Short mmCIF file of C-alpha atoms (C1' of nucleotides) in Angstrom, two decimals:
data_model
loop_
_atom_site.label_atom_id
_atom_site.label_comp_id
_atom_site.label_asym_id
_atom_site.label_seq_id
_atom_site.Cartn_x
_atom_site.Cartn_y
_atom_site.Cartn_z
CA MET A 1 -45.87 19.99 -5.37
CA THR A 2 -47.59 16.78 -6.34
CA GLY A 3 -45.22 13.81 -6.13
CA ARG A 4 -41.61 14.23 -5.13
CA ALA A 5 -40.47 10.93 -6.57
CA ALA A 6 -40.16 12.56 -9.97
CA GLU A 7 -37.79 15.36 -9.03
CA PRO A 8 -34.79 15.32 -11.31
CA GLU A 9 -31.39 15.12 -9.65
CA VAL A 10 -27.81 14.09 -10.23
CA ILE A 11 -26.58 11.77 -7.56
CA TRP A 12 -23.42 13.84 -7.15
CA ALA A 13 -25.44 16.88 -6.19
CA ARG A 14 -27.23 15.01 -3.40
CA PRO A 15 -25.36 15.32 -0.08
CA GLU A 16 -24.20 12.09 1.48
CA ARG A 17 -25.35 13.17 4.90
CA THR A 18 -28.08 15.65 5.75
CA GLY A 19 -27.71 15.85 9.50
CA ARG A 20 -31.15 14.70 10.52
CA GLY A 21 -31.85 11.12 11.39
CA PRO A 22 -29.62 8.19 12.25
CA ARG A 23 -26.07 8.00 10.97
CA PRO A 24 -26.02 6.16 7.61
CA ALA A 25 -24.34 2.81 7.97
CA TYR A 26 -22.47 2.99 4.68
CA THR A 27 -20.82 5.56 2.46
CA ARG A 28 -21.29 5.93 -1.25
CA ALA A 29 -17.75 4.63 -1.63
CA ASP A 30 -18.67 1.46 0.30
CA ILE A 31 -21.58 0.82 -2.01
CA ALA A 32 -19.60 1.54 -5.17
CA ALA A 33 -16.81 -0.73 -3.97
CA ALA A 34 -19.25 -3.56 -3.26
CA ALA A 35 -20.83 -3.23 -6.70
CA VAL A 36 -17.42 -3.09 -8.39
CA ARG A 37 -16.32 -6.18 -6.48
CA ILE A 38 -19.33 -8.10 -7.72
CA ALA A 39 -18.98 -6.91 -11.29
CA ASP A 40 -15.28 -7.78 -11.38
CA ALA A 41 -15.86 -11.25 -9.99
CA GLU A 42 -19.14 -12.29 -11.57
CA GLY A 43 -19.80 -9.90 -14.40
CA LEU A 44 -21.94 -6.81 -14.70
CA ASP A 45 -25.17 -8.76 -14.97
CA ALA A 46 -24.63 -10.12 -11.48
CA VAL A 47 -24.88 -6.58 -10.12
CA SER A 48 -28.43 -6.26 -8.86
CA MET A 49 -29.79 -4.16 -6.06
CA ARG A 50 -30.46 -7.31 -4.04
CA ARG A 51 -26.99 -8.68 -4.67
CA VAL A 52 -25.23 -5.45 -3.75
CA ALA A 53 -27.33 -5.11 -0.63
CA ALA A 54 -26.45 -8.67 0.33
CA GLU A 55 -22.76 -7.96 -0.28
CA LEU A 56 -23.04 -4.99 2.06
CA GLY A 57 -25.05 -7.00 4.55
CA CYS A 58 -28.14 -4.84 4.59
CA GLY A 59 -31.73 -5.16 3.41
CA THR A 60 -32.39 -4.64 -0.27
CA MET A 61 -34.57 -1.60 0.13
CA SER A 62 -32.11 0.11 2.41
CA LEU A 63 -29.91 0.63 -0.64
CA TYR A 64 -32.51 2.99 -2.01
CA ASN A 65 -31.69 5.42 0.77
CA TYR A 66 -28.32 5.89 -0.87
CA VAL A 67 -29.06 5.26 -4.52
CA PRO A 68 -32.40 6.43 -5.88
CA ARG A 69 -32.28 4.28 -9.03
CA LYS A 70 -30.17 1.48 -10.33
CA GLU A 71 -28.70 3.72 -13.02
CA ASP A 72 -27.18 5.80 -10.26
CA LEU A 73 -25.49 2.70 -8.93
CA TYR A 74 -23.87 2.37 -12.34
CA GLU A 75 -22.75 6.00 -12.16
CA LEU A 76 -21.18 5.26 -8.80
CA MET A 77 -19.35 2.28 -10.26
CA VAL A 78 -17.98 4.19 -13.23
CA ASP A 79 -16.83 6.99 -10.98
CA ALA A 80 -15.20 4.57 -8.55
CA ALA A 81 -13.30 2.93 -11.40
CA GLY A 82 -12.34 6.35 -12.71
CA GLY A 83 -10.91 7.10 -9.30
CA GLU A 84 -8.27 4.45 -9.91
CA HIS A 85 -6.88 6.50 -12.76
CA GLU A 86 -3.59 7.80 -11.39
CA LEU A 87 -2.78 11.18 -12.78
CA TRP A 88 0.62 12.82 -13.11
CA GLU A 89 2.27 16.13 -13.74
CA PRO A 90 2.27 16.65 -17.52
CA ARG A 91 5.80 16.80 -18.91
CA GLY A 92 5.16 19.15 -21.78
CA ASP A 93 4.87 16.57 -24.55
CA TRP A 94 1.15 16.32 -25.21
CA ARG A 95 1.48 13.39 -27.56
CA ALA A 96 3.42 11.28 -25.09
CA ASP A 97 1.07 12.29 -22.29
CA MET A 98 -2.05 11.39 -24.24
CA LEU A 99 -0.57 8.05 -25.21
CA ARG A 100 0.00 7.41 -21.55
CA VAL A 101 -3.59 8.37 -20.78
CA ALA A 102 -4.83 5.94 -23.41
CA HIS A 103 -2.69 3.10 -22.13
CA ARG A 104 -3.86 3.63 -18.58
CA THR A 105 -7.47 3.73 -19.71
CA ARG A 106 -7.00 0.44 -21.48
CA ALA A 107 -5.38 -1.09 -18.43
CA LEU A 108 -8.24 0.18 -16.29
CA MET A 109 -10.76 -1.46 -18.60
CA HIS A 110 -8.86 -4.70 -18.49
CA ARG A 111 -9.08 -4.60 -14.73
CA HIS A 112 -12.80 -3.80 -14.91
CA PRO A 113 -14.09 -5.47 -18.07
CA TRP A 114 -17.60 -4.14 -17.51
CA LEU A 115 -16.41 -0.56 -17.95
CA PRO A 116 -16.81 -0.30 -21.74
CA ARG A 117 -20.45 -1.32 -21.43
CA LEU A 118 -21.14 1.42 -18.90
CA MET A 119 -19.13 4.05 -20.75
CA SER A 120 -22.25 5.91 -21.75
CA PRO A 121 -21.69 9.60 -22.49
CA VAL A 122 -24.21 10.36 -19.77
CA TYR A 123 -21.84 9.48 -16.98
CA GLY A 124 -19.39 12.01 -18.30
CA PHE A 125 -19.41 14.44 -15.42
CA SER A 126 -18.94 12.48 -12.25
CA PRO A 127 -16.30 13.93 -9.91
CA ASN A 128 -13.57 11.61 -11.11
CA ALA A 129 -14.58 12.12 -14.73
CA LEU A 130 -14.08 15.84 -14.21
CA ARG A 131 -10.69 15.20 -12.64
CA TYR A 132 -9.77 13.02 -15.59
CA LEU A 133 -10.95 15.58 -18.13
CA GLU A 134 -9.10 18.40 -16.43
CA HIS A 135 -5.99 16.27 -16.42
CA CYS A 136 -6.31 15.55 -20.13
CA LEU A 137 -6.67 19.25 -20.81
CA ALA A 138 -3.57 19.90 -18.72
CA CYS A 139 -1.67 17.36 -20.80
CA LEU A 140 -2.86 19.21 -23.87
CA ASP A 141 -1.66 22.61 -22.71
CA PRO A 142 1.33 22.48 -25.07
CA LEU A 143 -0.96 21.85 -28.03
CA GLU A 144 -1.89 25.11 -29.66
CA ALA A 145 -5.56 24.71 -30.34
CA PRO A 146 -8.85 25.99 -28.96
CA TYR A 147 -10.34 24.05 -26.07
CA GLY A 148 -13.11 22.87 -28.35
CA THR A 149 -10.58 21.00 -30.44
CA LYS A 150 -8.92 19.56 -27.37
CA LEU A 151 -12.23 18.24 -26.10
CA GLU A 152 -12.82 16.68 -29.49
CA LEU A 153 -9.43 15.01 -29.23
CA VAL A 154 -10.19 13.57 -25.81
CA ALA A 155 -13.60 12.35 -26.95
CA MET A 156 -12.17 10.70 -30.03
CA LEU A 157 -9.34 9.06 -28.16
CA ASN A 158 -11.79 7.70 -25.61
CA ALA A 159 -14.08 6.43 -28.33
CA VAL A 160 -11.25 4.57 -30.03
CA VAL A 161 -9.84 3.13 -26.82
CA THR A 162 -13.26 2.04 -25.58
CA SER A 163 -14.17 0.44 -28.88
CA PHE A 164 -10.82 -1.29 -29.11
CA VAL A 165 -11.00 -2.76 -25.62
CA ALA A 166 -14.64 -3.74 -26.09
CA ASN A 167 -13.47 -5.72 -29.11
CA GLU A 168 -10.65 -7.28 -27.17
CA LEU A 169 -12.94 -8.37 -24.37
CA ALA A 170 -16.04 -9.18 -26.38
CA THR A 171 -16.06 -12.95 -26.46
CA ALA A 172 -14.47 -13.30 -23.05
CA GLU A 173 -17.18 -11.18 -21.43
CA ARG A 174 -19.89 -12.83 -23.49
CA ALA A 175 -18.78 -16.26 -22.40
CA ARG A 176 -19.85 -15.43 -18.84
CA SER A 177 -23.51 -15.67 -19.77
CA LEU A 178 -23.30 -18.50 -22.28
CA PRO A 179 -23.93 -22.16 -21.56
CA TRP A 180 -20.80 -23.08 -23.51
CA SER A 181 -17.15 -22.07 -23.36
CA GLU A 182 -15.42 -19.16 -25.02
CA GLU A 183 -13.34 -21.56 -27.11
CA GLN A 184 -16.43 -23.31 -28.42
CA GLU A 185 -18.02 -19.97 -29.20
CA ASN A 186 -14.96 -18.77 -31.10
CA ALA A 187 -14.52 -22.05 -32.94
CA MET A 188 -18.13 -22.01 -33.99
CA ARG A 189 -18.23 -18.41 -35.13
CA GLY A 190 -14.97 -18.97 -36.96
CA ALA A 191 -16.36 -22.02 -38.72
CA TYR A 192 -19.48 -20.13 -39.72
CA LEU A 193 -17.47 -17.19 -41.01
CA GLY A 194 -15.17 -19.48 -42.93
CA GLY A 195 -18.19 -21.10 -44.53
CA ARG A 196 -19.64 -17.78 -45.58
CA ILE A 197 -16.37 -16.61 -47.05
CA ALA A 198 -15.89 -19.89 -48.88
CA THR A 199 -19.07 -19.18 -50.85
CA GLY A 200 -17.13 -16.61 -52.84
CA ALA A 201 -19.75 -13.94 -52.21
CA TYR A 202 -17.23 -11.76 -50.38
CA PRO A 203 -14.05 -11.80 -52.43
CA ARG A 204 -12.34 -8.93 -50.62
CA MET A 205 -13.12 -10.39 -47.21
CA ALA A 206 -11.68 -13.65 -48.45
CA ALA A 207 -8.56 -11.86 -49.61
CA ALA A 208 -8.32 -10.05 -46.28
CA PHE A 209 -8.42 -13.32 -44.37
CA ALA A 210 -6.02 -15.01 -46.73
CA GLU A 211 -3.61 -12.09 -46.61
CA ASP A 212 -1.70 -12.53 -43.40
CA PRO A 213 -1.82 -15.81 -41.54
CA GLY A 214 0.48 -14.50 -38.82
CA PRO A 215 -0.95 -13.94 -35.33
CA ILE A 216 -2.35 -10.45 -34.77
CA ASP A 217 -0.31 -8.31 -32.41
CA LEU A 218 -3.00 -6.48 -30.45
CA GLU A 219 -0.49 -4.15 -28.84
CA ALA A 220 0.76 -3.00 -32.22
CA VAL A 221 -2.74 -2.51 -33.56
CA PHE A 222 -3.63 -0.45 -30.50
CA GLU A 223 -0.53 1.68 -30.79
CA ARG A 224 -1.16 2.30 -34.48
CA ALA A 225 -4.74 3.36 -33.79
CA LEU A 226 -3.64 5.82 -31.11
CA GLY A 227 -0.98 7.25 -33.37
CA ARG A 228 -3.49 7.84 -36.12
CA VAL A 229 -5.91 9.61 -33.83
CA LEU A 230 -3.22 11.90 -32.49
CA ASP A 231 -1.88 12.54 -35.98
CA GLY A 232 -5.27 13.90 -36.91
CA PHE A 233 -4.81 16.63 -34.32
CA ALA A 234 -1.16 17.46 -34.85
CA PRO A 235 -0.73 21.03 -36.07
CA ARG A 236 -0.16 21.13 -39.82
CA ARG A 237 3.26 22.27 -40.91
CA MET B 1 -24.80 -36.70 -26.11
CA THR B 2 -26.13 -35.49 -22.78
CA GLY B 3 -28.17 -32.32 -23.24
CA ARG B 4 -28.50 -30.65 -26.59
CA ALA B 5 -29.63 -27.32 -25.17
CA ALA B 6 -26.02 -26.29 -24.69
CA GLU B 7 -24.82 -26.83 -28.23
CA PRO B 8 -23.12 -23.69 -29.50
CA GLU B 9 -24.52 -22.20 -32.68
CA VAL B 10 -24.80 -18.98 -34.64
CA ILE B 11 -28.34 -18.18 -35.54
CA TRP B 12 -27.32 -17.50 -39.13
CA ALA B 13 -26.07 -21.05 -39.53
CA ARG B 14 -29.40 -22.52 -38.42
CA PRO B 15 -31.73 -23.11 -41.39
CA GLU B 16 -35.03 -21.30 -41.30
CA ARG B 17 -36.93 -24.41 -42.36
CA THR B 18 -35.91 -28.01 -41.83
CA GLY B 19 -38.64 -29.80 -43.75
CA ARG B 20 -40.14 -31.83 -40.96
CA GLY B 21 -43.10 -30.61 -38.99
CA PRO B 22 -45.71 -27.97 -39.62
CA ARG B 23 -44.90 -24.95 -41.76
CA PRO B 24 -43.53 -22.15 -39.52
CA ALA B 25 -45.98 -19.28 -39.29
CA TYR B 26 -43.37 -16.53 -39.44
CA THR B 27 -40.02 -15.84 -41.03
CA ARG B 28 -36.95 -14.51 -39.31
CA ALA B 29 -37.54 -11.26 -41.18
CA ASP B 30 -41.05 -11.00 -39.71
CA ILE B 31 -39.68 -11.38 -36.22
CA ALA B 32 -36.84 -8.94 -36.74
CA ALA B 33 -39.24 -6.41 -38.23
CA ALA B 34 -41.59 -6.72 -35.27
CA ALA B 35 -38.78 -6.23 -32.79
CA VAL B 36 -37.41 -3.26 -34.73
CA ARG B 37 -40.88 -1.70 -34.85
CA ILE B 38 -41.18 -1.96 -31.07
CA ALA B 39 -37.68 -0.65 -30.42
CA ASP B 40 -38.20 2.31 -32.75
CA ALA B 41 -41.51 3.22 -31.17
CA GLU B 42 -40.97 2.47 -27.50
CA GLY B 43 -37.25 2.07 -27.00
CA LEU B 44 -35.01 -0.95 -26.79
CA ASP B 45 -36.06 -1.80 -23.25
CA ALA B 46 -39.60 -2.39 -24.48
CA VAL B 47 -38.33 -5.27 -26.61
CA SER B 48 -39.06 -8.39 -24.61
CA MET B 49 -39.83 -11.87 -25.82
CA ARG B 50 -43.40 -11.48 -24.61
CA ARG B 51 -43.83 -8.12 -26.28
CA VAL B 52 -42.43 -9.29 -29.62
CA ALA B 53 -44.59 -12.40 -29.52
CA ALA B 54 -47.63 -10.24 -28.80
CA GLU B 55 -46.71 -7.96 -31.70
CA LEU B 56 -46.56 -11.00 -33.96
CA GLY B 57 -49.75 -12.37 -32.50
CA CYS B 58 -48.38 -15.65 -31.21
CA GLY B 59 -47.65 -17.23 -27.85
CA THR B 60 -44.54 -16.15 -26.03
CA MET B 61 -42.86 -19.50 -26.07
CA SER B 62 -43.47 -20.00 -29.76
CA LEU B 63 -40.82 -17.39 -30.39
CA TYR B 64 -38.23 -19.76 -29.01
CA ASN B 65 -38.76 -21.99 -32.01
CA TYR B 66 -37.24 -19.26 -34.12
CA VAL B 67 -34.87 -17.58 -31.70
CA PRO B 68 -33.07 -19.76 -29.17
CA ARG B 69 -32.07 -16.90 -26.87
CA LYS B 70 -32.90 -13.24 -26.53
CA GLU B 71 -29.41 -12.25 -27.62
CA ASP B 72 -30.17 -13.81 -30.97
CA LEU B 73 -33.19 -11.58 -31.27
CA TYR B 74 -30.82 -8.65 -30.89
CA GLU B 75 -28.62 -10.09 -33.61
CA LEU B 76 -31.66 -10.30 -35.86
CA MET B 77 -32.49 -6.67 -35.15
CA VAL B 78 -29.00 -5.40 -35.89
CA ASP B 79 -28.90 -7.37 -39.10
CA ALA B 80 -32.32 -6.13 -40.16
CA ALA B 81 -31.24 -2.54 -39.59
CA GLY B 82 -28.02 -3.22 -41.47
CA GLY B 83 -30.14 -4.39 -44.36
CA GLU B 84 -31.43 -0.86 -44.77
CA HIS B 85 -27.94 0.28 -45.63
CA GLU B 86 -28.16 1.00 -49.36
CA LEU B 87 -24.89 0.29 -51.07
CA TRP B 88 -23.62 1.73 -54.33
CA GLU B 89 -21.00 1.24 -56.96
CA PRO B 90 -17.80 2.83 -55.62
CA ARG B 91 -16.68 5.71 -57.78
CA GLY B 92 -12.96 5.39 -57.28
CA ASP B 93 -12.52 8.07 -54.61
CA TRP B 94 -12.15 6.10 -51.39
CA ARG B 95 -12.29 9.18 -49.19
CA ALA B 96 -15.56 10.40 -50.64
CA ASP B 97 -17.01 6.92 -50.53
CA MET B 98 -16.08 6.37 -46.90
CA LEU B 99 -17.53 9.74 -45.96
CA ARG B 100 -20.73 8.63 -47.61
CA VAL B 101 -20.66 5.38 -45.69
CA ALA B 102 -20.24 7.26 -42.43
CA HIS B 103 -23.08 9.64 -43.17
CA ARG B 104 -25.42 6.80 -44.06
CA THR B 105 -24.46 4.95 -40.90
CA ARG B 106 -25.25 8.02 -38.87
CA ALA B 107 -28.60 8.44 -40.61
CA LEU B 108 -29.37 4.78 -39.98
CA MET B 109 -28.66 5.22 -36.29
CA HIS B 110 -30.87 8.26 -36.15
CA ARG B 111 -33.66 6.19 -37.63
CA HIS B 112 -32.97 3.39 -35.12
CA PRO B 113 -31.65 5.08 -31.99
CA TRP B 114 -31.18 1.76 -30.21
CA LEU B 115 -28.52 0.70 -32.73
CA PRO B 116 -25.48 2.18 -30.95
CA ARG B 117 -26.36 0.23 -27.82
CA LEU B 118 -26.48 -3.04 -29.73
CA MET B 119 -23.37 -2.31 -31.77
CA SER B 120 -21.38 -4.88 -29.89
CA PRO B 121 -18.43 -6.27 -31.83
CA VAL B 122 -19.99 -9.71 -31.45
CA TYR B 123 -22.68 -9.05 -33.99
CA GLY B 124 -20.05 -8.26 -36.57
CA PHE B 125 -20.67 -11.11 -38.97
CA SER B 126 -24.35 -11.25 -39.69
CA PRO B 127 -25.19 -11.52 -43.42
CA ASN B 128 -25.81 -7.82 -43.81
CA ALA B 129 -22.73 -6.97 -41.78
CA LEU B 130 -20.70 -9.03 -44.22
CA ARG B 131 -22.33 -7.24 -47.14
CA TYR B 132 -21.52 -3.92 -45.50
CA LEU B 133 -17.92 -4.88 -44.81
CA GLU B 134 -17.39 -6.14 -48.33
CA HIS B 135 -18.80 -2.89 -49.63
CA CYS B 136 -16.45 -0.83 -47.47
CA LEU B 137 -13.52 -2.85 -48.74
CA ALA B 138 -14.71 -2.26 -52.30
CA CYS B 139 -14.80 1.48 -51.60
CA LEU B 140 -11.25 1.18 -50.33
CA ASP B 141 -9.93 -0.58 -53.43
CA PRO B 142 -8.25 2.63 -54.65
CA LEU B 143 -6.40 2.97 -51.35
CA GLU B 144 -3.04 1.33 -51.58
CA ALA B 145 -2.74 -0.50 -48.31
CA PRO B 146 -2.94 -4.06 -47.03
CA TYR B 147 -6.38 -5.35 -46.15
CA GLY B 148 -5.41 -5.35 -42.50
CA THR B 149 -5.05 -1.60 -42.60
CA LYS B 150 -8.33 -1.23 -44.43
CA LEU B 151 -10.13 -3.25 -41.80
CA GLU B 152 -8.57 -1.06 -39.16
CA LEU B 153 -9.88 1.96 -41.01
CA VAL B 154 -13.41 0.60 -41.14
CA ALA B 155 -13.32 -0.36 -37.48
CA MET B 156 -12.06 3.06 -36.44
CA LEU B 157 -14.57 4.92 -38.56
CA ASN B 158 -17.37 2.82 -37.10
CA ALA B 159 -16.12 3.41 -33.59
CA VAL B 160 -16.06 7.16 -34.08
CA VAL B 161 -19.44 7.30 -35.79
CA THR B 162 -21.07 5.09 -33.17
CA SER B 163 -19.60 7.05 -30.31
CA PHE B 164 -20.59 10.34 -31.89
CA VAL B 165 -24.18 9.31 -32.49
CA ALA B 166 -24.44 7.74 -29.05
CA ASN B 167 -23.44 11.14 -27.68
CA GLU B 168 -25.95 12.91 -29.86
CA LEU B 169 -28.77 10.64 -28.76
CA ALA B 170 -27.74 10.09 -25.16
CA THR B 171 -30.14 12.28 -23.24
CA ALA B 172 -32.96 11.81 -25.72
CA GLU B 173 -32.79 8.02 -25.40
CA ARG B 174 -32.28 8.24 -21.67
CA ALA B 175 -35.37 10.38 -21.26
CA ARG B 176 -37.50 7.42 -22.36
CA SER B 177 -36.93 5.64 -19.09
CA LEU B 178 -36.87 8.64 -16.78
CA PRO B 179 -39.79 9.97 -14.80
CA TRP B 180 -38.94 13.51 -15.89
CA SER B 181 -38.40 15.22 -19.22
CA GLU B 182 -35.26 15.51 -21.29
CA GLU B 183 -35.24 19.29 -20.79
CA GLN B 184 -35.39 18.93 -17.03
CA GLU B 185 -32.59 16.38 -17.15
CA ASN B 186 -30.40 18.63 -19.28
CA ALA B 187 -31.16 21.71 -17.19
CA MET B 188 -30.30 19.86 -14.03
CA ARG B 189 -27.10 18.28 -15.25
CA GLY B 190 -26.10 21.64 -16.68
CA ALA B 191 -26.74 23.37 -13.37
CA TYR B 192 -24.72 20.76 -11.52
CA LEU B 193 -21.84 21.01 -13.97
CA GLY B 194 -21.91 24.78 -13.75
CA GLY B 195 -21.74 24.54 -9.98
CA ARG B 196 -18.76 22.22 -10.08
CA ILE B 197 -16.90 24.41 -12.52
CA ALA B 198 -17.65 27.50 -10.48
CA THR B 199 -15.67 26.01 -7.61
CA GLY B 200 -12.50 26.80 -9.53
CA ALA B 201 -11.21 23.27 -9.13
CA TYR B 202 -11.21 22.75 -12.88
CA PRO B 203 -9.68 25.85 -14.41
CA ARG B 204 -9.24 24.43 -17.89
CA MET B 205 -12.75 23.07 -18.00
CA ALA B 206 -13.93 26.49 -16.95
CA ALA B 207 -11.92 28.07 -19.72
CA ALA B 208 -13.26 25.54 -22.20
CA PHE B 209 -16.82 26.39 -21.32
CA ALA B 210 -16.16 30.10 -21.32
CA GLU B 211 -14.38 29.94 -24.65
CA ASP B 212 -17.13 29.81 -27.22
CA PRO B 213 -20.67 30.70 -26.25
CA GLY B 214 -21.91 30.08 -29.80
CA PRO B 215 -24.16 27.08 -30.46
CA ILE B 216 -22.31 23.90 -31.38
CA ASP B 217 -22.72 22.83 -34.97
CA LEU B 218 -23.00 19.06 -34.68
CA GLU B 219 -22.73 18.57 -38.42
CA ALA B 220 -19.43 20.42 -38.52
CA VAL B 221 -18.07 18.50 -35.55
CA PHE B 222 -19.04 15.22 -37.18
CA GLU B 223 -17.45 16.18 -40.47
CA ARG B 224 -14.24 17.24 -38.74
CA ALA B 225 -14.05 13.96 -36.85
CA LEU B 226 -14.48 11.94 -40.03
CA GLY B 227 -11.88 13.98 -41.82
CA ARG B 228 -9.38 13.38 -39.05
CA VAL B 229 -9.93 9.64 -39.05
CA LEU B 230 -9.47 9.42 -42.80
CA ASP B 231 -6.43 11.67 -42.68
CA GLY B 232 -4.81 9.14 -40.39
CA PHE B 233 -4.99 6.59 -43.21
CA ALA B 234 -4.07 8.78 -46.14
CA PRO B 235 -0.83 7.63 -47.75
CA ARG B 236 2.07 9.83 -46.68
CA ARG B 237 3.57 11.95 -49.41
"C1'" DT C 1 -48.48 -46.74 -47.51
"C1'" DC C 2 -48.04 -45.76 -42.93
"C1'" DG C 3 -45.75 -45.27 -38.49
"C1'" DT C 4 -42.79 -42.30 -36.33
"C1'" DA C 5 -39.45 -38.90 -35.47
"C1'" DG C 6 -38.74 -34.20 -35.50
"C1'" DT C 7 -41.28 -29.93 -35.66
"C1'" DT C 8 -44.42 -26.20 -34.37
"C1'" DA C 9 -47.46 -24.07 -31.01
"C1'" DC C 10 -48.17 -22.60 -26.52
"C1'" DG C 11 -49.81 -22.84 -21.47
"C1'" DT C 12 -47.82 -23.11 -17.03
"C1'" DA C 13 -44.43 -22.18 -13.78
"C1'" DC C 14 -40.01 -20.77 -11.52
"C1'" DG C 15 -36.68 -17.78 -9.98
"C1'" DG C 16 -35.04 -13.33 -10.52
"C1'" DC C 17 -35.38 -8.44 -11.33
"C1'" DG C 18 -36.43 -3.09 -10.15
"C1'" DT C 19 -38.85 -0.72 -7.06
"C1'" DA C 20 -43.49 1.40 -4.76
"C1'" DC C 21 -45.19 1.53 -0.31
"C1'" DG C 22 -45.89 1.16 4.60
"C1'" DT C 23 -44.09 0.82 9.21
"C1'" DA C 24 -40.95 1.24 12.94
"C1'" DG C 25 -37.14 3.28 15.09
"C1'" DT C 26 -33.60 7.12 15.59
"C1'" DG C 27 -31.30 11.44 16.55
"C1'" DC C 28 -30.60 16.49 15.14
"C1'" DG C 29 -32.62 21.19 14.93
"C1'" DC C 30 -35.96 24.16 16.68
"C1'" DG D 1 -37.98 18.00 24.60
"C1'" DC D 2 -41.03 17.87 20.75
"C1'" DG D 3 -41.35 16.85 16.07
"C1'" DC D 4 -39.68 15.85 11.75
"C1'" DA D 5 -36.54 14.18 8.52
"C1'" DC D 6 -34.05 10.54 8.06
"C1'" DT D 7 -32.61 5.39 8.27
"C1'" DA D 8 -33.83 0.51 8.00
"C1'" DC D 9 -36.28 -3.04 5.85
"C1'" DG D 10 -40.25 -6.48 5.00
"C1'" DT D 11 -43.82 -7.21 1.77
"C1'" DA D 12 -45.74 -7.12 -2.63
"C1'" DC D 13 -46.49 -6.10 -7.65
"C1'" DG D 14 -45.64 -6.58 -12.25
"C1'" DC D 15 -42.30 -7.41 -15.21
"C1'" DC D 16 -38.52 -10.40 -17.21
"C1'" DG D 17 -35.99 -14.77 -19.58
"C1'" DT D 18 -36.84 -19.25 -20.23
"C1'" DA D 19 -37.21 -24.65 -18.74
"C1'" DC D 20 -40.53 -28.02 -19.39
"C1'" DG D 21 -44.57 -30.68 -20.78
"C1'" DT D 22 -48.30 -31.59 -24.00
"C1'" DA D 23 -50.87 -31.73 -28.27
"C1'" DA D 24 -51.14 -31.25 -33.19
"C1'" DC D 25 -48.92 -31.83 -37.50
"C1'" DT D 26 -45.97 -33.24 -41.55
"C1'" DA D 27 -42.26 -35.22 -44.29
"C1'" DC D 28 -39.39 -39.05 -44.51
"C1'" DG D 29 -37.75 -44.18 -44.12
"C1'" DA D 30 -39.53 -48.71 -43.86
#
DNA sequence: TCGTAGTTACGTACGGCGTACGTAGTGCGC
DNA sequence: GCGCACTACGTACGCCGTACGTAACTACGA
């Protein structure tokens, strides 16, 4: 063995306590909670090893006893958020159950607006992610399809929900790091877009914007999107 | 006017040349190309203002004459990549045309693996994004639906493609910043997952993994996903 | 025609980041 | 009860984005 720093590992496989040495002062849950608190209050970019350590009240480098790399801290955060997902006994209607899953996921992301950004496929197998996946599959028991198809359904639903919420939250989250307000940002991007469209170079875009001046009902758009995804998996008759 | 540093602006609205002062040494395209070259070769995290300036052969701070903030550099990159999208005259079959769009988008993301990470909804209105959108709408001319629905279709297709490719590339891109190889990473995550499943706590996951030992055909999965999205928008008969 | 305002170019510097490394103290397993 | 694996954490390094100041330069208004 040359250097042991480069040994691959998943944080979930590493035991929280090994027996030897002093009792650790914090649990993984403590650390995740601290990081989540910071991200909720000040945005994901405020989550640094130093900041989390300060929140916990310990030295910066002590954190590295619990979390080998910053990426693992992110994994902890995603898993902690996933733990808030309350599951239920499926009622036998897979469509209704999956709609419920999607709505809860959206609500979760509204509560933790940094979630979409961390929703990398890599973090897909944390303990709570496994719980969540198993629950989705349970909801899909009534659907007659191979598990492969069911996994594709879950993946697609998650993709659509994540993308939708990311869109919803985009400017709001962006505004955190900008030296001007969200309203200014929106006004300015709107003005620019209007100018571009007014050139006549994008006739269909122009028509699209001219089409319906009514306010967009995000809830309806979301519901429609979910319905379409699920329709794609309904057994043909 | 107090400070003019905080005036909101889109980089695309700012003229490349104002007339006064010395002739700029580079164009926006030069800068975008340099950044894209670095990201392609060394990963997105290697793209820093210093690195891009070095690639161009100018001082770090000179870059800020062209690009007010690093985020704008990202916008430039996304737009430059979008410029590679070759468009065509729609043939009248919106389904076939949208499939083609999706396949080209996927190919583009394979060529520029950092694209999914930058595919924030905020960058949605760069010049080439507008071109792309207009082209999608042109492809959708034969589809009898309001423009709102068509935009929803494009958004959903993009979400699915982006999520799919992000999944495809996940470990490969991740391996760039890890001190161990992609194979080690995969082996280790696989071993961990196998261990979790072997506990029996996730019976459906276990069944899913036991179901089909054959190799997954990514192309087929992709095609199926696209088909399902488009089905959701096909006019009911 | 010429002064000057608005540019470009870019060196220096600041505060922050992730984290490698070394040292000191602690408590379980042999 | 010895030793080792662990915890705690200060220091330091090399990055990062970027604010600011200075010098050279050019097109415009007088």
